[in-house]
mmCIF file of C-alpha atoms and ligand atoms in Angstrom:
data_model
loop_
_atom_site.group_PDB
_atom_site.id
_atom_site.type_symbol
_atom_site.label_atom_id
_atom_site.label_comp_id
_atom_site.label_asym_id
_atom_site.label_seq_id
_atom_site.Cartn_x
_atom_site.Cartn_y
_atom_site.Cartn_z
ATOM 1 C CA UNK A 1 6.864 -42.810 27.023
ATOM 2 C CA UNK A 2 5.282 -39.818 25.836
ATOM 3 C CA UNK A 3 8.000 -37.212 24.407
ATOM 4 C CA UNK A 4 7.307 -33.845 25.860
ATOM 5 C CA UNK A 5 7.486 -30.254 24.028
ATOM 6 C CA UNK A 6 10.249 -28.268 25.866
ATOM 7 C CA UNK A 7 9.250 -24.659 26.270
ATOM 8 C CA UNK A 8 11.818 -22.051 27.745
ATOM 9 C CA UNK A 9 11.946 -18.227 28.662
ATOM 10 C CA UNK A 10 13.760 -16.123 30.969
ATOM 11 C CA UNK A 11 10.872 -16.101 33.214
ATOM 12 C CA UNK A 12 6.970 -16.228 33.275
ATOM 13 C CA UNK A 13 6.731 -14.926 29.689
ATOM 14 C CA UNK A 14 6.812 -18.167 27.845
ATOM 15 C CA UNK A 15 3.705 -19.115 29.516
ATOM 16 C CA UNK A 16 1.787 -17.134 27.134
ATOM 17 C CA UNK A 17 2.986 -19.580 24.566
ATOM 18 C CA UNK A 18 2.339 -22.509 26.931
ATOM 19 C CA UNK A 19 -1.169 -21.546 27.181
ATOM 20 C CA UNK A 20 -1.804 -21.474 23.568
ATOM 21 C CA UNK A 21 0.197 -24.878 22.858
ATOM 22 C CA UNK A 22 -2.316 -26.295 25.762
ATOM 23 C CA UNK A 23 -5.276 -24.802 24.113
ATOM 24 C CA UNK A 24 -4.516 -25.868 20.385
ATOM 25 C CA UNK A 25 -2.919 -29.338 21.382
ATOM 26 C CA UNK A 26 -4.119 -30.581 24.713
ATOM 27 C CA UNK A 27 -2.660 -33.898 24.323
ATOM 28 C CA UNK A 28 0.909 -32.837 24.068
ATOM 29 C CA UNK A 29 3.020 -32.965 27.279
ATOM 30 C CA UNK A 30 4.847 -29.522 28.221
ATOM 31 C CA UNK A 31 8.005 -29.296 30.147
ATOM 32 C CA UNK A 32 8.570 -25.524 30.954
ATOM 33 C CA UNK A 33 11.600 -23.850 32.188
ATOM 34 C CA UNK A 34 11.399 -20.147 33.382
ATOM 35 C CA UNK A 35 14.912 -18.694 34.269
ATOM 36 C CA UNK A 36 13.559 -16.309 36.881
ATOM 37 C CA UNK A 37 16.729 -16.263 38.928
ATOM 38 C CA UNK A 38 18.381 -14.510 35.865
ATOM 39 C CA UNK A 39 15.733 -12.482 34.486
ATOM 40 C CA UNK A 40 15.541 -10.011 32.610
ATOM 41 C CA UNK A 41 17.619 -11.273 29.747
ATOM 42 C CA UNK A 42 16.697 -8.121 27.618
ATOM 43 C CA UNK A 43 19.497 -5.739 28.818
ATOM 44 C CA UNK A 44 22.212 -8.511 28.928
ATOM 45 C CA UNK A 45 25.041 -8.962 26.325
ATOM 46 C CA UNK A 46 24.167 -11.191 23.273
ATOM 47 C CA UNK A 47 26.806 -13.737 24.277
ATOM 48 C CA UNK A 48 25.461 -14.047 27.761
ATOM 49 C CA UNK A 49 21.955 -14.878 26.314
ATOM 50 C CA UNK A 50 23.465 -17.463 24.277
ATOM 51 C CA UNK A 51 25.147 -19.229 27.025
ATOM 52 C CA UNK A 52 22.093 -19.094 29.329
ATOM 53 C CA UNK A 53 19.911 -20.547 26.601
ATOM 54 C CA UNK A 54 22.474 -23.115 25.948
ATOM 55 C CA UNK A 55 22.522 -24.045 29.580
ATOM 56 C CA UNK A 56 18.591 -24.287 29.746
ATOM 57 C CA UNK A 57 18.483 -26.396 26.613
ATOM 58 C CA UNK A 58 21.278 -28.850 28.160
ATOM 59 C CA UNK A 59 19.137 -29.180 31.214
ATOM 60 C CA UNK A 60 15.919 -29.796 29.284
ATOM 61 C CA UNK A 61 17.396 -32.266 26.953
ATOM 62 C CA UNK A 62 17.393 -34.882 29.823
ATOM 63 C CA UNK A 63 13.667 -35.118 29.132
ATOM 64 C CA UNK A 64 14.112 -36.183 25.609
ATOM 65 C CA UNK A 65 11.760 -33.654 24.117
ATOM 66 C CA UNK A 66 10.650 -34.035 20.632
ATOM 67 C CA UNK A 67 10.928 -30.292 19.978
ATOM 68 C CA UNK A 68 12.148 -27.072 21.576
ATOM 69 C CA UNK A 69 10.218 -23.874 21.625
ATOM 70 C CA UNK A 70 12.393 -20.787 22.436
ATOM 71 C CA UNK A 71 9.512 -18.841 23.931
ATOM 72 C CA UNK A 72 11.572 -15.757 24.379
ATOM 73 C CA UNK A 73 12.165 -13.087 21.660
ATOM 74 C CA UNK A 74 15.432 -12.018 23.173
ATOM 75 C CA UNK A 75 16.864 -15.549 23.099
ATOM 76 C CA UNK A 76 15.322 -16.178 19.509
ATOM 77 C CA UNK A 77 16.929 -13.064 18.159
ATOM 78 C CA UNK A 78 20.486 -14.229 19.226
ATOM 79 C CA UNK A 79 20.427 -17.919 20.165
ATOM 80 C CA UNK A 80 18.193 -19.692 17.633
ATOM 81 C CA UNK A 81 20.633 -20.767 15.087
ATOM 82 C CA UNK A 82 23.167 -21.864 17.601
ATOM 83 C CA UNK A 83 20.565 -24.188 19.236
ATOM 84 C CA UNK A 84 19.444 -25.587 15.973
ATOM 85 C CA UNK A 85 22.953 -26.441 15.344
ATOM 86 C CA UNK A 86 23.406 -28.110 18.633
ATOM 87 C CA UNK A 87 20.342 -30.592 18.865
ATOM 88 C CA UNK A 88 18.780 -33.005 16.288
ATOM 89 C CA UNK A 89 15.092 -32.157 16.984
ATOM 90 C CA UNK A 90 13.213 -29.109 15.520
ATOM 91 C CA UNK A 91 13.622 -25.784 17.351
ATOM 92 C CA UNK A 92 11.026 -23.276 17.016
ATOM 93 C CA UNK A 93 11.346 -19.500 17.791
ATOM 94 C CA UNK A 94 8.940 -16.754 18.309
ATOM 95 C CA UNK A 95 10.028 -14.252 15.810
ATOM 96 C CA UNK A 96 9.074 -15.564 12.465
ATOM 97 C CA UNK A 97 5.575 -16.382 13.677
ATOM 98 C CA UNK A 98 4.994 -13.087 15.069
ATOM 99 C CA UNK A 99 6.170 -11.438 11.961
ATOM 100 C CA UNK A 100 3.984 -13.664 9.648
ATOM 101 C CA UNK A 101 0.922 -12.538 11.891
ATOM 102 C CA UNK A 102 1.674 -8.964 11.697
ATOM 103 C CA UNK A 103 2.206 -9.034 8.045
ATOM 104 C CA UNK A 104 -1.288 -10.613 7.721
ATOM 105 C CA UNK A 105 -2.811 -8.029 9.798
ATOM 106 C CA UNK A 106 -1.434 -4.494 8.442
ATOM 107 C CA UNK A 107 -3.298 -2.691 6.007
ATOM 108 C CA UNK A 108 -1.500 0.628 6.198
ATOM 109 C CA UNK A 109 1.913 -1.169 5.942
ATOM 110 C CA UNK A 110 3.185 0.554 8.811
ATOM 111 C CA UNK A 111 4.264 -1.919 11.682
ATOM 112 C CA UNK A 112 5.252 -0.965 15.366
ATOM 113 C CA UNK A 113 7.381 -3.526 17.440
ATOM 114 C CA UNK A 114 7.993 -3.249 21.335
ATOM 115 C CA UNK A 115 10.348 -5.544 22.851
ATOM 116 C CA UNK A 116 13.459 -5.694 24.985
ATOM 117 C CA UNK A 117 16.717 -3.814 24.308
ATOM 118 C CA UNK A 118 18.332 -7.016 23.161
ATOM 119 C CA UNK A 119 15.441 -7.865 20.750
ATOM 120 C CA UNK A 120 15.372 -4.308 19.380
ATOM 121 C CA UNK A 121 19.099 -4.134 19.242
ATOM 122 C CA UNK A 122 19.205 -7.330 17.167
ATOM 123 C CA UNK A 123 16.722 -5.933 14.381
ATOM 124 C CA UNK A 124 15.575 -9.478 13.959
ATOM 125 C CA UNK A 125 12.069 -8.330 13.628
ATOM 126 C CA UNK A 126 12.805 -5.702 10.956
ATOM 127 C CA UNK A 127 14.844 -8.485 9.028
ATOM 128 C CA UNK A 128 11.955 -11.137 9.334
ATOM 129 C CA UNK A 129 9.368 -8.436 8.394
ATOM 130 C CA UNK A 130 11.558 -7.288 5.185
ATOM 131 C CA UNK A 131 12.008 -10.760 4.188
ATOM 132 C CA UNK A 132 8.290 -11.354 3.901
ATOM 133 C CA UNK A 133 7.434 -8.020 2.539
ATOM 134 C CA UNK A 134 10.367 -5.494 1.734
ATOM 135 C CA UNK A 135 7.863 -2.477 1.460
ATOM 136 C CA UNK A 136 7.006 -2.629 5.048
ATOM 137 C CA UNK A 137 7.719 0.204 7.493
ATOM 138 C CA UNK A 138 8.851 -0.595 10.771
ATOM 139 C CA UNK A 139 9.199 1.387 13.983
ATOM 140 C CA UNK A 140 10.682 -0.336 16.951
ATOM 141 C CA UNK A 141 10.943 0.629 20.534
ATOM 142 C CA UNK A 142 12.517 -1.064 23.502
ATOM 143 C CA UNK A 143 10.308 -1.093 26.762
ATOM 144 C CA UNK A 144 12.849 -2.158 29.381
ATOM 145 C CA UNK A 145 10.402 -1.305 32.191
ATOM 146 C CA UNK A 146 7.808 -3.803 31.363
ATOM 147 C CA UNK A 147 9.333 -7.241 32.128
ATOM 148 C CA UNK A 148 10.064 -6.331 35.734
ATOM 149 C CA UNK A 149 6.269 -5.316 36.170
ATOM 150 C CA UNK A 150 5.426 -8.878 34.899
ATOM 151 C CA UNK A 151 7.754 -10.891 36.919
ATOM 152 C CA UNK A 152 6.425 -9.014 40.026
ATOM 153 C CA UNK A 153 2.819 -10.032 38.944
ATOM 154 C CA UNK A 154 2.114 -6.530 38.770
ATOM 155 C CA UNK A 155 -0.370 -6.345 35.686
ATOM 156 C CA UNK A 156 -2.772 -3.999 36.607
ATOM 157 C CA UNK A 157 -2.170 -0.911 38.632
ATOM 158 C CA UNK A 158 -1.800 2.829 38.622
ATOM 159 C CA UNK A 159 2.053 2.434 38.302
ATOM 160 C CA UNK A 160 1.616 -0.035 35.730
ATOM 161 C CA UNK A 161 -0.578 1.965 33.553
ATOM 162 C CA UNK A 162 1.684 5.194 34.160
ATOM 163 C CA UNK A 163 4.900 3.144 33.051
ATOM 164 C CA UNK A 164 3.089 1.791 29.884
ATOM 165 C CA UNK A 165 1.498 5.162 28.979
ATOM 166 C CA UNK A 166 4.811 7.008 29.167
ATOM 167 C CA UNK A 167 6.861 4.278 27.472
ATOM 168 C CA UNK A 168 4.762 4.048 24.472
ATOM 169 C CA UNK A 169 4.317 7.758 23.883
ATOM 170 C CA UNK A 170 6.816 7.699 21.021
ATOM 171 C CA UNK A 171 4.843 5.346 19.183
ATOM 172 C CA UNK A 172 1.714 7.453 19.403
ATOM 173 C CA UNK A 173 3.288 9.891 16.915
ATOM 174 C CA UNK A 174 3.482 7.079 14.287
ATOM 175 C CA UNK A 175 0.458 6.155 12.157
ATOM 176 C CA UNK A 176 0.922 2.381 12.678
ATOM 177 C CA UNK A 177 -2.219 -0.179 12.550
ATOM 178 C CA UNK A 178 -0.485 -3.002 13.915
ATOM 179 C CA UNK A 179 1.807 -3.518 16.855
ATOM 180 C CA UNK A 180 3.941 -6.611 17.444
ATOM 181 C CA UNK A 181 4.198 -7.528 21.249
ATOM 182 C CA UNK A 182 7.893 -8.592 20.595
ATOM 183 C CA UNK A 183 8.461 -9.909 24.035
ATOM 184 C CA UNK A 184 6.443 -13.011 25.498
ATOM 185 C CA UNK A 185 6.124 -11.196 28.793
ATOM 186 C CA UNK A 186 3.888 -8.431 27.151
ATOM 187 C CA UNK A 187 0.594 -10.441 26.536
ATOM 188 C CA UNK A 188 0.106 -10.256 30.250
ATOM 189 C CA UNK A 189 -0.204 -6.469 30.043
ATOM 190 C CA UNK A 190 -2.003 -6.543 26.750
ATOM 191 C CA UNK A 191 -5.228 -4.773 28.070
ATOM 192 C CA UNK A 192 -3.289 -1.625 29.184
ATOM 193 C CA UNK A 193 -1.179 -1.554 25.957
ATOM 194 C CA UNK A 194 -4.505 -1.653 23.965
ATOM 195 C CA UNK A 195 -5.884 0.859 25.983
ATOM 196 C CA UNK A 196 -3.175 3.171 25.555
ATOM 197 C CA UNK A 197 -2.528 2.453 21.730
ATOM 198 C CA UNK A 198 -6.272 2.842 21.130
ATOM 199 C CA UNK A 199 -8.657 0.810 19.094
ATOM 200 C CA UNK A 200 -6.977 1.548 15.628
ATOM 201 C CA UNK A 201 -4.022 -0.363 16.579
ATOM 202 C CA UNK A 202 -4.202 -4.350 16.439
ATOM 203 C CA UNK A 203 -1.762 -5.904 18.836
ATOM 204 C CA UNK A 204 0.038 -8.963 17.691
ATOM 205 C CA UNK A 205 1.316 -11.642 19.854
ATOM 206 C CA UNK A 206 3.417 -14.564 18.420
ATOM 207 C CA UNK A 207 1.809 -17.138 21.091
ATOM 208 C CA UNK A 208 -0.911 -18.322 18.806
ATOM 209 C CA UNK A 209 1.132 -18.455 15.551
ATOM 210 C CA UNK A 210 3.981 -20.086 17.292
ATOM 211 C CA UNK A 211 1.687 -22.870 18.536
ATOM 212 C CA UNK A 212 0.270 -23.314 15.058
ATOM 213 C CA UNK A 213 3.776 -23.655 13.640
ATOM 214 C CA UNK A 214 4.637 -26.410 16.033
ATOM 215 C CA UNK A 215 1.479 -28.123 15.561
ATOM 216 C CA UNK A 216 2.308 -28.137 11.631
ATOM 217 C CA UNK A 217 5.628 -29.566 12.148
ATOM 218 C CA UNK A 218 4.338 -32.002 14.515
ATOM 219 C CA UNK A 219 1.800 -33.157 11.875
ATOM 220 C CA UNK A 220 4.090 -33.270 9.062
ATOM 221 C CA UNK A 221 6.549 -35.387 10.920
ATOM 222 C CA UNK A 222 3.876 -37.692 12.439
ATOM 223 C CA UNK A 223 4.819 -36.894 16.020
ATOM 224 C CA UNK A 224 1.575 -35.660 17.259
ATOM 225 C CA UNK A 225 0.805 -37.198 20.887
ATOM 226 C CA UNK A 226 -1.646 -40.049 20.194
ATOM 227 C CA UNK A 227 -2.482 -41.153 23.794
ATOM 228 C CA UNK A 228 -6.251 -40.580 24.747
ATOM 229 C CA UNK A 229 -5.550 -39.339 28.298
ATOM 230 C CA UNK A 230 -4.359 -35.552 29.078
ATOM 231 C CA UNK A 231 -0.839 -35.336 30.055
ATOM 232 C CA UNK A 232 0.598 -33.915 33.253
ATOM 233 C CA UNK A 233 2.843 -30.935 32.620
ATOM 234 C CA UNK A 234 6.108 -30.051 34.620
ATOM 235 C CA UNK A 235 7.403 -26.569 35.223
ATOM 236 C CA UNK A 236 10.813 -25.725 36.390
ATOM 237 C CA UNK A 237 12.173 -22.242 37.456
ATOM 238 C CA UNK A 238 15.461 -21.229 38.764
ATOM 239 C CA UNK A 239 14.389 -18.453 40.969
ATOM 240 C CA UNK A 240 11.459 -17.929 43.779
ATOM 241 C CA UNK A 241 8.941 -20.761 43.121
ATOM 242 C CA UNK A 242 5.923 -19.173 45.014
ATOM 243 C CA UNK A 243 5.566 -16.045 42.654
ATOM 244 C CA UNK A 244 6.187 -18.329 39.559
ATOM 245 C CA UNK A 245 3.534 -20.741 40.673
ATOM 246 C CA UNK A 246 1.170 -17.904 41.552
ATOM 247 C CA UNK A 247 1.392 -16.162 38.135
ATOM 248 C CA UNK A 248 1.331 -19.488 36.183
ATOM 249 C CA UNK A 249 -1.764 -20.763 37.810
ATOM 250 C CA UNK A 250 -3.365 -17.514 37.216
ATOM 251 C CA UNK A 251 -2.565 -17.322 33.798
ATOM 252 C CA UNK A 252 -2.870 -20.996 32.904
ATOM 253 C CA UNK A 253 -5.972 -21.520 35.233
ATOM 254 C CA UNK A 254 -5.131 -24.785 36.295
ATOM 255 C CA UNK A 255 -2.782 -26.410 39.212
ATOM 256 C CA UNK A 256 0.753 -26.873 38.112
ATOM 257 C CA UNK A 257 3.424 -29.128 39.253
ATOM 258 C CA UNK A 258 6.468 -27.093 39.855
ATOM 259 C CA UNK A 259 10.142 -28.083 40.683
ATOM 260 C CA UNK A 260 12.444 -25.122 41.705
ATOM 261 C CA UNK A 261 16.058 -25.646 40.017
ATOM 262 C CA UNK A 262 19.121 -24.662 42.004
ATOM 263 C CA UNK A 263 21.615 -23.674 39.243
ATOM 264 C CA UNK A 264 25.075 -24.925 39.641
ATOM 265 C CA UNK A 265 26.214 -22.959 36.573
ATOM 266 C CA UNK A 266 29.842 -24.391 36.490
ATOM 267 C CA UNK A 267 28.451 -28.001 36.083
ATOM 268 C CA UNK A 268 25.684 -27.093 33.776
ATOM 269 C CA UNK A 269 27.375 -24.508 31.576
HETATM 270 N N1 DGL B 301 10.100 -12.850 27.488
HETATM 271 C C1 DGL B 301 11.516 -12.536 26.850
HETATM 272 C C2 DGL B 301 11.385 -12.059 25.635
HETATM 273 O O1 DGL B 301 10.376 -12.348 24.978
HETATM 274 C C3 DGL B 301 12.449 -11.973 27.822
HETATM 275 C C4 DGL B 301 12.302 -10.833 28.612
HETATM 276 C C5 DGL B 301 13.540 -10.441 29.368
HETATM 277 O O2 DGL B 301 13.980 -11.262 30.025
HETATM 278 O O3 DGL B 301 13.976 -9.291 29.282
HETATM 279 O O4 DGL B 301 12.033 -11.255 25.026
#
């Protein structure tokens, strides 16, 4: 039996990482969990996000994955170490890969980060960037209105443009040349974010770098999928399956097999 890669997020955001994993390693089987019933994670206390992440990992472990990707910055910021201490397979987060890509990109040494309230409050990006380059200047901004837009499938509208424009205004004052999309939901809005920030600012999302890190670990450990035929991926969500399916099919460009999960929190937690 082929062991899958388990990928999780608070909702549809982690699909941005899934798309890169499928593109870079098409033979790997993906099991995805989007906790759409409890999204957004961003404004929640850290302990709650750790508990939710823990519950999802418990659920996903029944599929005997060979690796877990926490495709959620908010959960990576507060729960990565906890999950690593719990399971005996590699666990990859999205903050270090995104930080590496930003360091490679910046010429001015001034990097912006947009993310959820939880990610910005944790300062996880600042720490990761400064570990790589202590001279880097960092400007962080929480954009709590973006995730609900994405979860509603509202990627391009007048309201979306206006929300993004007004939210990003404080960053327009700062001479940054690189902006980290520090939330896996934000690549869905990348066109508008790019339009608002202008051509002098390069947008960095952690999806491709995270998939590369995953690929390197699988290669080093000799665990790359070997079967010639393409795998059947599986998607789970805890909330309304129709909207999730529509967004997933639109983003991934393929039919998906979706199983709604009814959480019975006391039994799973
Ligand atoms: N996509 C997630 C992240 O990268 C979570 C967004 C949220 O649920 O608030 O942080």
